[in-house]
Amino acid sequence: MASSVGSGASGELMAAAVQRTGLDDFGEDSFREGLEILLRALDAEARLNARGEAFIYDRIGLHLSQRLQVEDWFRRHPEIADEQITAPLFGLGLPRTGSTALSFLLAQDRDIRYVRSWESSRPCPPPSTVLGDDPRIPPDQRPVVVGSRHHVPNDVQGPMECLDLMALDFKSQIFQAFAQVPSYSEWLLEQADFTSTYRYQRRVLQLLQWGEPTRRWRLKSPAHMISLDYLDRVFPDARFVMTHRDPTDVMLSVADVYGDIVGGFSDDVDRHYLGELNVTQWSTGVERTLRFRDAGGDDRFYDIDFRSMQSDPVGQVRGLYAWLGEPVTETFEAAMRAWWAENAEKREPHPKADPQSFGLDLDEIRPRFAHYVDRYLRSAHVD
């Protein structure tokens, strides 16, 4: 049944998406709460400049339009719902711990499926239905960079995090990386029910998989740490690879990333707020993850230490695949070595941020992660 558009800012954006696509069924109403909370926060808190206004509201319109198209594909092809998403592997852990590099290494395996950068925000039409060159792939193959510099490996054909898929339900950390929206961030951490978010992510994975050879999914986002219980309800056979690094290094690095991105969309950036936001989000996330593991989920995790990834990346993937019970072929290993060597040549170091500029006292941060640090130093697979 088609969802009613409603009134207010959310209604206007939904009506614009309906007009743009010629479709009117948004599916279940689960996305509305997050959308409305986000829009109120953007209006009252974000202090967006003209670039930020254009980018973020266009992005919201894109997610709404894509949601309409997802529902239309399922309406016309109900057999898509028969697609099986079996035993996906989710990468998680604190940001800036090598998880993106790991996802690129895993993407060198031809026998797996990942969310490709060019399809993450535009999953429709299903890739299997496109003949010839897909118009979503930029002709010059250059990735779109949000912010003033590259922060992680980036490739238009490479893997992308789950955040865009989660944004289709408007419960995603991607929005707080674009704008200062404290009321939305608080709701996301303390009140949001992510069950519908992961159900919709599964729905989109079915769409992306439809018409292609069935392959194991490799998915990734640090954000899964804050919503792991909900993920488990929807993907009960999921397994996890968790990357680890000193949280004091992580917090400064990720706050710097936020500062760079938000700084492009607002001329009034509160860096102290961004520092505390990340400390709160990620200290809560690691506690929830350790609680999930202690409650019986520990055997579903494989741990990789950042230092081990840096010293022997292929060896770490070999260990992961042995744990998964899957082979590392010669072709896969050669592709990993080639990617790592090429990426190392491209890596550009940038000056380390000043903790004081984000209001961060590293000695005060450490106690908030004490349980995690003690746990991962004992249990991670380190050389």
Short mmCIF file of C-alpha atoms in Angstrom, two decimals:
data_model
loop_
_atom_site.label_atom_id
_atom_site.label_comp_id
_atom_site.label_asym_id
_atom_site.label_seq_id
_atom_site.Cartn_x
_atom_site.Cartn_y
_atom_site.Cartn_z
CA MET A 1 0.00 0.00 0.00
CA ALA A 2 1.40 3.43 -0.93
CA SER A 3 2.57 5.56 2.00
CA SER A 4 0.94 8.97 2.34
CA VAL A 5 3.30 11.88 1.85
CA GLY A 6 2.13 13.98 4.77
CA SER A 7 2.95 17.63 5.52
CA GLY A 8 5.85 19.70 6.80
CA ALA A 9 9.48 19.52 5.66
CA SER A 10 9.43 15.73 5.39
CA GLY A 11 6.23 15.89 3.36
CA GLU A 12 7.76 18.40 0.95
CA LEU A 13 10.84 16.24 0.39
CA MET A 14 8.74 13.13 -0.05
CA ALA A 15 6.44 14.93 -2.50
CA ALA A 16 9.47 16.06 -4.48
CA ALA A 17 10.73 12.47 -4.64
CA VAL A 18 7.31 11.30 -5.84
CA GLN A 19 7.30 13.95 -8.56
CA ARG A 20 10.87 13.12 -9.57
CA THR A 21 10.30 9.37 -9.90
CA GLY A 22 6.62 9.13 -10.80
CA LEU A 23 6.26 6.59 -7.98
CA ASP A 24 4.35 6.93 -4.73
CA ASP A 25 4.98 3.87 -2.54
CA PHE A 26 7.73 4.35 0.07
CA GLY A 27 7.00 0.98 1.68
CA GLU A 28 6.73 0.69 5.45
CA ASP A 29 6.69 3.91 7.46
CA SER A 30 9.71 2.97 9.60
CA PHE A 31 11.87 5.66 7.97
CA ARG A 32 9.61 8.57 8.92
CA GLU A 33 10.71 8.97 12.55
CA GLY A 34 14.38 9.26 11.71
CA LEU A 35 13.70 11.54 8.76
CA GLU A 36 11.66 13.95 10.85
CA ILE A 37 14.14 14.01 13.74
CA LEU A 38 16.99 14.59 11.27
CA LEU A 39 15.18 17.43 9.51
CA ARG A 40 14.41 19.19 12.80
CA ALA A 41 18.06 18.88 13.83
CA LEU A 42 19.29 20.19 10.49
CA ASP A 43 17.00 23.20 10.79
CA ALA A 44 17.72 24.03 14.44
CA GLU A 45 21.29 22.86 15.03
CA ALA A 46 23.39 22.26 11.92
CA ARG A 47 24.20 25.87 10.88
CA LEU A 48 24.68 24.74 7.28
CA ASN A 49 26.24 27.00 4.68
CA ALA A 50 24.94 27.13 1.10
CA ARG A 51 27.08 24.16 0.05
CA GLY A 52 25.86 22.15 3.02
CA GLU A 53 22.22 22.98 2.34
CA ALA A 54 22.52 21.88 -1.27
CA PHE A 55 24.48 18.70 -0.58
CA ILE A 56 22.59 17.33 2.42
CA TYR A 57 19.05 18.03 1.27
CA ASP A 58 19.89 16.65 -2.17
CA ARG A 59 21.23 13.57 -0.43
CA ILE A 60 18.02 13.14 1.56
CA GLY A 61 16.03 13.48 -1.66
CA LEU A 62 18.23 10.83 -3.27
CA HIS A 63 17.56 8.37 -0.44
CA LEU A 64 13.81 8.97 -0.67
CA SER A 65 13.85 8.54 -4.45
CA GLN A 66 15.86 5.34 -4.18
CA ARG A 67 13.45 3.99 -1.59
CA LEU A 68 10.58 4.57 -3.99
CA GLN A 69 12.47 2.72 -6.71
CA VAL A 70 13.38 -0.20 -4.43
CA GLU A 71 9.70 -0.68 -3.63
CA ASP A 72 8.78 -0.43 -7.30
CA TRP A 73 11.26 -3.16 -8.26
CA PHE A 74 9.88 -5.48 -5.59
CA ARG A 75 6.32 -4.72 -6.73
CA ARG A 76 7.11 -5.62 -10.33
CA HIS A 77 9.39 -8.54 -9.46
CA PRO A 78 8.19 -10.14 -6.19
CA GLU A 79 10.60 -13.03 -6.79
CA ILE A 80 13.41 -10.73 -5.58
CA ALA A 81 12.20 -11.45 -2.05
CA ASP A 82 13.18 -15.10 -2.55
CA GLU A 83 16.89 -14.19 -2.73
CA GLN A 84 18.82 -15.70 0.18
CA ILE A 85 21.40 -13.65 2.09
CA THR A 86 23.35 -16.42 3.81
CA ALA A 87 26.04 -16.03 6.49
CA PRO A 88 27.25 -12.54 5.59
CA LEU A 89 30.54 -11.36 7.09
CA PHE A 90 30.33 -7.92 8.70
CA GLY A 91 33.44 -5.89 9.38
CA LEU A 92 33.20 -3.65 12.43
CA GLY A 93 35.33 -2.07 15.12
CA LEU A 94 36.36 1.46 15.94
CA PRO A 95 36.86 3.77 12.96
CA ARG A 96 40.40 4.35 11.73
CA THR A 97 41.50 0.85 12.72
CA GLY A 98 42.30 -0.49 9.25
CA SER A 99 38.80 -1.80 8.56
CA THR A 100 38.56 -0.01 5.21
CA ALA A 101 41.90 -1.39 4.03
CA LEU A 102 40.73 -4.84 5.13
CA SER A 103 37.51 -4.45 3.14
CA PHE A 104 39.52 -3.57 0.04
CA LEU A 105 41.71 -6.63 0.52
CA LEU A 106 38.63 -8.86 0.85
CA ALA A 107 37.18 -7.25 -2.28
CA GLN A 108 40.03 -8.77 -4.28
CA ASP A 109 38.33 -12.17 -3.86
CA ARG A 110 36.33 -12.80 -7.04
CA ASP A 111 34.09 -15.26 -5.24
CA ILE A 112 32.53 -12.73 -2.85
CA ARG A 113 30.09 -9.82 -3.20
CA TYR A 114 30.40 -6.42 -1.59
CA VAL A 115 28.51 -3.13 -1.84
CA ARG A 116 30.30 -1.27 -4.60
CA SER A 117 30.95 2.44 -4.21
CA TRP A 118 28.94 3.41 -7.29
CA GLU A 119 25.86 1.43 -6.21
CA SER A 120 25.83 2.20 -2.47
CA SER A 121 23.75 5.37 -2.68
CA ARG A 122 21.99 4.33 -5.91
CA PRO A 123 21.13 0.63 -5.66
CA CYS A 124 18.44 1.03 -8.35
CA PRO A 125 18.23 -0.23 -10.96
CA PRO A 126 19.55 -3.67 -9.94
CA PRO A 127 22.98 -3.99 -11.59
CA SER A 128 22.00 -7.25 -13.30
CA THR A 129 19.36 -5.38 -15.32
CA VAL A 130 21.75 -2.80 -16.80
CA LEU A 131 23.06 -3.53 -20.28
CA GLY A 132 26.39 -2.02 -21.26
CA ASP A 133 28.12 0.64 -19.19
CA ASP A 134 26.28 1.47 -16.00
CA PRO A 135 25.53 5.22 -15.91
CA ARG A 136 26.16 5.29 -12.15
CA ILE A 137 29.87 4.67 -12.73
CA PRO A 138 31.66 7.99 -13.40
CA PRO A 139 33.24 7.80 -16.86
CA ASP A 140 36.60 8.99 -15.54
CA GLN A 141 36.45 6.44 -12.67
CA ARG A 142 37.23 9.11 -10.09
CA PRO A 143 35.57 8.70 -6.68
CA VAL A 144 33.55 11.51 -5.17
CA VAL A 145 35.42 12.94 -2.17
CA VAL A 146 33.41 14.61 0.59
CA GLY A 147 35.68 16.92 2.54
CA SER A 148 39.01 18.44 1.61
CA ARG A 149 41.12 15.29 1.44
CA HIS A 150 41.10 11.52 1.18
CA HIS A 151 40.89 9.88 4.60
CA VAL A 152 40.67 6.22 3.56
CA PRO A 153 41.34 4.13 0.45
CA ASN A 154 38.81 5.11 -2.17
CA ASP A 155 37.90 3.60 -5.52
CA VAL A 156 34.68 3.92 -7.48
CA GLN A 157 34.74 0.15 -8.07
CA GLY A 158 35.80 -0.60 -4.50
CA PRO A 159 33.73 -1.49 -1.42
CA MET A 160 31.61 1.03 0.43
CA GLU A 161 30.29 0.93 3.98
CA CYS A 162 26.69 0.06 4.84
CA LEU A 163 25.87 3.63 5.86
CA ASP A 164 24.08 4.57 2.64
CA LEU A 165 21.91 1.46 2.82
CA MET A 166 21.08 2.27 6.45
CA ALA A 167 20.27 5.83 5.40
CA LEU A 168 17.32 4.51 3.38
CA ASP A 169 15.65 4.02 6.79
CA PHE A 170 17.13 7.32 8.03
CA LYS A 171 18.96 5.68 10.91
CA SER A 172 22.58 6.15 9.91
CA GLN A 173 25.72 7.76 11.26
CA ILE A 174 26.35 9.15 7.79
CA PHE A 175 24.20 12.17 8.62
CA GLN A 176 26.16 13.10 11.75
CA ALA A 177 29.36 12.93 9.70
CA PHE A 178 27.90 15.56 7.35
CA ALA A 179 26.38 17.94 9.88
CA GLN A 180 26.24 18.88 13.56
CA VAL A 181 22.92 17.35 14.57
CA PRO A 182 23.24 16.57 18.30
CA SER A 183 19.57 15.76 18.92
CA TYR A 184 19.58 13.29 16.02
CA SER A 185 22.86 11.75 17.21
CA GLU A 186 21.51 11.34 20.73
CA TRP A 187 18.34 9.69 19.42
CA LEU A 188 20.39 7.43 17.17
CA LEU A 189 22.50 6.22 20.08
CA GLU A 190 19.88 5.99 22.81
CA GLN A 191 16.43 5.48 21.30
CA ALA A 192 16.49 4.36 17.68
CA ASP A 193 15.21 0.88 16.86
CA PHE A 194 17.43 -0.44 14.07
CA THR A 195 15.39 -3.57 13.38
CA SER A 196 13.68 -1.96 10.40
CA THR A 197 17.01 -0.52 9.25
CA TYR A 198 18.62 -3.93 8.92
CA ARG A 199 15.47 -5.41 7.40
CA TYR A 200 15.63 -2.77 4.72
CA GLN A 201 19.34 -3.35 4.23
CA ARG A 202 18.61 -7.04 3.70
CA ARG A 203 15.92 -6.03 1.20
CA VAL A 204 18.39 -3.93 -0.78
CA LEU A 205 21.02 -6.69 -0.68
CA GLN A 206 18.43 -9.01 -2.21
CA LEU A 207 17.86 -6.45 -4.95
CA LEU A 208 21.59 -6.03 -5.63
CA GLN A 209 22.11 -9.80 -5.67
CA TRP A 210 19.11 -10.58 -7.88
CA GLY A 211 20.11 -11.86 -11.32
CA GLU A 212 23.76 -12.31 -10.35
CA PRO A 213 25.60 -15.49 -9.32
CA THR A 214 25.05 -16.06 -5.60
CA ARG A 215 28.14 -15.12 -3.63
CA ARG A 216 28.95 -14.53 0.04
CA TRP A 217 28.47 -10.94 1.15
CA ARG A 218 31.32 -9.00 2.75
CA LEU A 219 29.86 -5.92 4.46
CA LYS A 220 31.37 -3.30 6.68
CA SER A 221 30.78 -0.32 8.94
CA PRO A 222 32.13 0.66 12.35
CA ALA A 223 28.61 1.93 13.07
CA HIS A 224 27.31 -1.63 13.47
CA MET A 225 28.83 -1.61 16.96
CA ILE A 226 26.09 0.62 18.32
CA SER A 227 23.28 -1.50 16.86
CA LEU A 228 24.68 -5.03 17.01
CA ASP A 229 21.71 -6.54 18.83
CA TYR A 230 19.40 -5.32 16.08
CA LEU A 231 21.70 -6.57 13.34
CA ASP A 232 21.67 -10.00 14.96
CA ARG A 233 17.86 -10.14 14.85
CA VAL A 234 17.87 -9.73 11.07
CA PHE A 235 21.11 -11.56 10.24
CA PRO A 236 21.24 -14.32 12.89
CA ASP A 237 23.83 -16.30 10.91
CA ALA A 238 26.17 -13.33 10.43
CA ARG A 239 29.81 -13.52 11.40
CA PHE A 240 32.08 -10.63 12.25
CA VAL A 241 35.65 -9.50 11.78
CA MET A 242 36.62 -6.83 14.29
CA THR A 243 39.63 -4.55 13.87
CA HIS A 244 41.42 -3.03 16.86
CA ARG A 245 43.63 -0.04 17.62
CA ASP A 246 44.51 2.21 20.56
CA PRO A 247 41.31 4.23 21.16
CA THR A 248 43.24 7.42 21.94
CA ASP A 249 44.73 7.38 18.43
CA VAL A 250 41.31 6.53 16.98
CA MET A 251 39.32 9.29 18.68
CA LEU A 252 41.61 12.07 17.53
CA SER A 253 41.75 10.71 14.00
CA VAL A 254 38.00 10.25 13.56
CA ALA A 255 37.24 13.65 15.12
CA ASP A 256 39.61 15.14 12.56
CA VAL A 257 37.70 13.39 9.76
CA TYR A 258 34.40 14.75 11.06
CA GLY A 259 35.91 18.21 11.38
CA ASP A 260 37.08 18.13 7.77
CA ILE A 261 33.75 16.96 6.35
CA VAL A 262 31.46 19.09 8.53
CA GLY A 263 33.76 22.05 7.92
CA GLY A 264 32.90 21.90 4.24
CA PHE A 265 29.19 22.20 4.98
CA SER A 266 29.17 24.71 7.85
CA ASP A 267 31.09 27.91 8.57
CA ASP A 268 30.48 27.49 12.31
CA VAL A 269 32.04 24.19 13.39
CA ASP A 270 32.12 23.28 17.09
CA ARG A 271 35.18 21.04 17.22
CA HIS A 272 34.80 20.36 20.94
CA TYR A 273 31.32 19.02 20.23
CA LEU A 274 32.69 16.75 17.49
CA GLY A 275 35.34 15.43 19.85
CA GLU A 276 32.85 14.57 22.60
CA LEU A 277 30.35 13.17 20.07
CA ASN A 278 32.86 10.62 18.88
CA VAL A 279 34.10 9.67 22.33
CA THR A 280 30.50 9.11 23.48
CA GLN A 281 29.40 7.21 20.36
CA TRP A 282 32.39 4.90 20.19
CA SER A 283 32.85 4.21 23.89
CA THR A 284 29.17 3.20 23.95
CA GLY A 285 29.66 1.14 20.80
CA VAL A 286 32.57 -0.89 22.13
CA GLU A 287 30.76 -1.58 25.40
CA ARG A 288 27.70 -2.83 23.53
CA THR A 289 29.87 -5.00 21.30
CA LEU A 290 31.75 -6.55 24.21
CA ARG A 291 28.47 -7.16 25.99
CA PHE A 292 27.14 -8.89 22.85
CA ARG A 293 30.26 -11.04 22.69
CA ASP A 294 30.11 -11.90 26.39
CA ALA A 295 26.44 -12.89 26.04
CA GLY A 296 27.31 -15.80 23.75
CA GLY A 297 28.42 -14.18 20.51
CA ASP A 298 32.17 -14.37 20.96
CA ASP A 299 32.70 -17.40 18.73
CA ARG A 300 31.20 -15.44 15.82
CA PHE A 301 34.08 -12.92 15.89
CA TYR A 302 37.55 -12.91 14.42
CA ASP A 303 39.88 -10.20 15.74
CA ILE A 304 42.62 -8.36 13.85
CA ASP A 305 45.00 -5.90 15.49
CA PHE A 306 45.90 -2.75 13.53
CA ARG A 307 49.62 -3.40 13.99
CA SER A 308 49.29 -6.91 12.59
CA MET A 309 47.40 -5.58 9.58
CA GLN A 310 50.18 -3.12 8.89
CA SER A 311 52.94 -5.70 9.18
CA ASP A 312 51.31 -8.68 7.45
CA PRO A 313 47.99 -7.83 5.78
CA VAL A 314 47.80 -10.93 3.60
CA GLY A 315 48.66 -13.15 6.57
CA GLN A 316 45.77 -11.63 8.51
CA VAL A 317 43.35 -12.33 5.67
CA ARG A 318 44.68 -15.89 5.46
CA GLY A 319 43.93 -16.32 9.16
CA LEU A 320 40.44 -14.90 8.69
CA TYR A 321 39.72 -17.23 5.77
CA ALA A 322 40.99 -20.24 7.71
CA TRP A 323 38.55 -19.30 10.46
CA LEU A 324 35.76 -18.97 7.88
CA GLY A 325 36.72 -22.34 6.38
CA GLU A 326 37.27 -20.81 2.95
CA PRO A 327 40.33 -21.01 0.66
CA VAL A 328 42.68 -18.19 -0.29
CA THR A 329 43.43 -18.87 -3.94
CA GLU A 330 46.69 -17.88 -5.63
CA THR A 331 44.76 -15.37 -7.74
CA PHE A 332 43.17 -13.82 -4.66
CA GLU A 333 46.48 -13.58 -2.82
CA ALA A 334 48.26 -12.04 -5.81
CA ALA A 335 45.48 -9.45 -6.14
CA MET A 336 45.74 -8.58 -2.44
CA ARG A 337 49.49 -8.11 -2.64
CA ALA A 338 49.14 -5.93 -5.74
CA TRP A 339 46.45 -3.77 -4.13
CA TRP A 340 48.42 -3.31 -0.91
CA ALA A 341 51.59 -2.34 -2.77
CA GLU A 342 49.75 0.14 -4.99
CA ASN A 343 47.86 1.67 -2.07
CA ALA A 344 51.02 2.05 -0.02
CA GLU A 345 52.55 4.08 -2.84
CA LYS A 346 49.52 6.39 -2.95
CA ARG A 347 49.20 6.87 0.79
CA GLU A 348 49.77 10.49 1.76
CA PRO A 349 50.44 11.18 5.44
CA HIS A 350 48.89 14.30 6.88
CA PRO A 351 49.76 16.19 10.07
CA LYS A 352 48.30 14.79 13.26
CA ALA A 353 45.55 16.94 14.71
CA ASP A 354 45.95 18.76 18.01
CA PRO A 355 43.81 17.04 20.69
CA GLN A 356 43.12 20.39 22.36
CA SER A 357 41.45 21.70 19.20
CA PHE A 358 38.75 19.04 19.73
CA GLY A 359 38.69 19.42 23.51
CA LEU A 360 40.19 15.97 23.93
CA ASP A 361 42.32 15.04 26.92
CA LEU A 362 43.76 11.63 26.09
CA ASP A 363 44.25 10.80 29.78
CA GLU A 364 40.52 11.33 30.33
CA ILE A 365 39.58 9.26 27.28
CA ARG A 366 41.50 6.15 28.33
CA PRO A 367 39.26 5.22 31.32
CA ARG A 368 36.18 5.31 29.09
CA PHE A 369 37.73 2.55 26.96
CA ALA A 370 39.53 0.67 29.76
CA HIS A 371 37.40 -2.48 29.52
CA TYR A 372 37.84 -2.60 25.75
CA VAL A 373 41.61 -2.04 25.85
CA ASP A 374 42.05 -4.78 28.44
CA ARG A 375 39.90 -7.16 26.44
CA TYR A 376 41.33 -6.67 22.98
CA LEU A 377 44.95 -6.77 24.08
CA ARG A 378 44.28 -10.20 25.58
CA SER A 379 42.11 -11.67 22.85
CA ALA A 380 43.12 -10.12 19.53
CA HIS A 381 45.13 -12.19 17.05
CA VAL A 382 48.46 -10.37 17.33
CA ASP A 383 51.92 -11.44 16.25
#
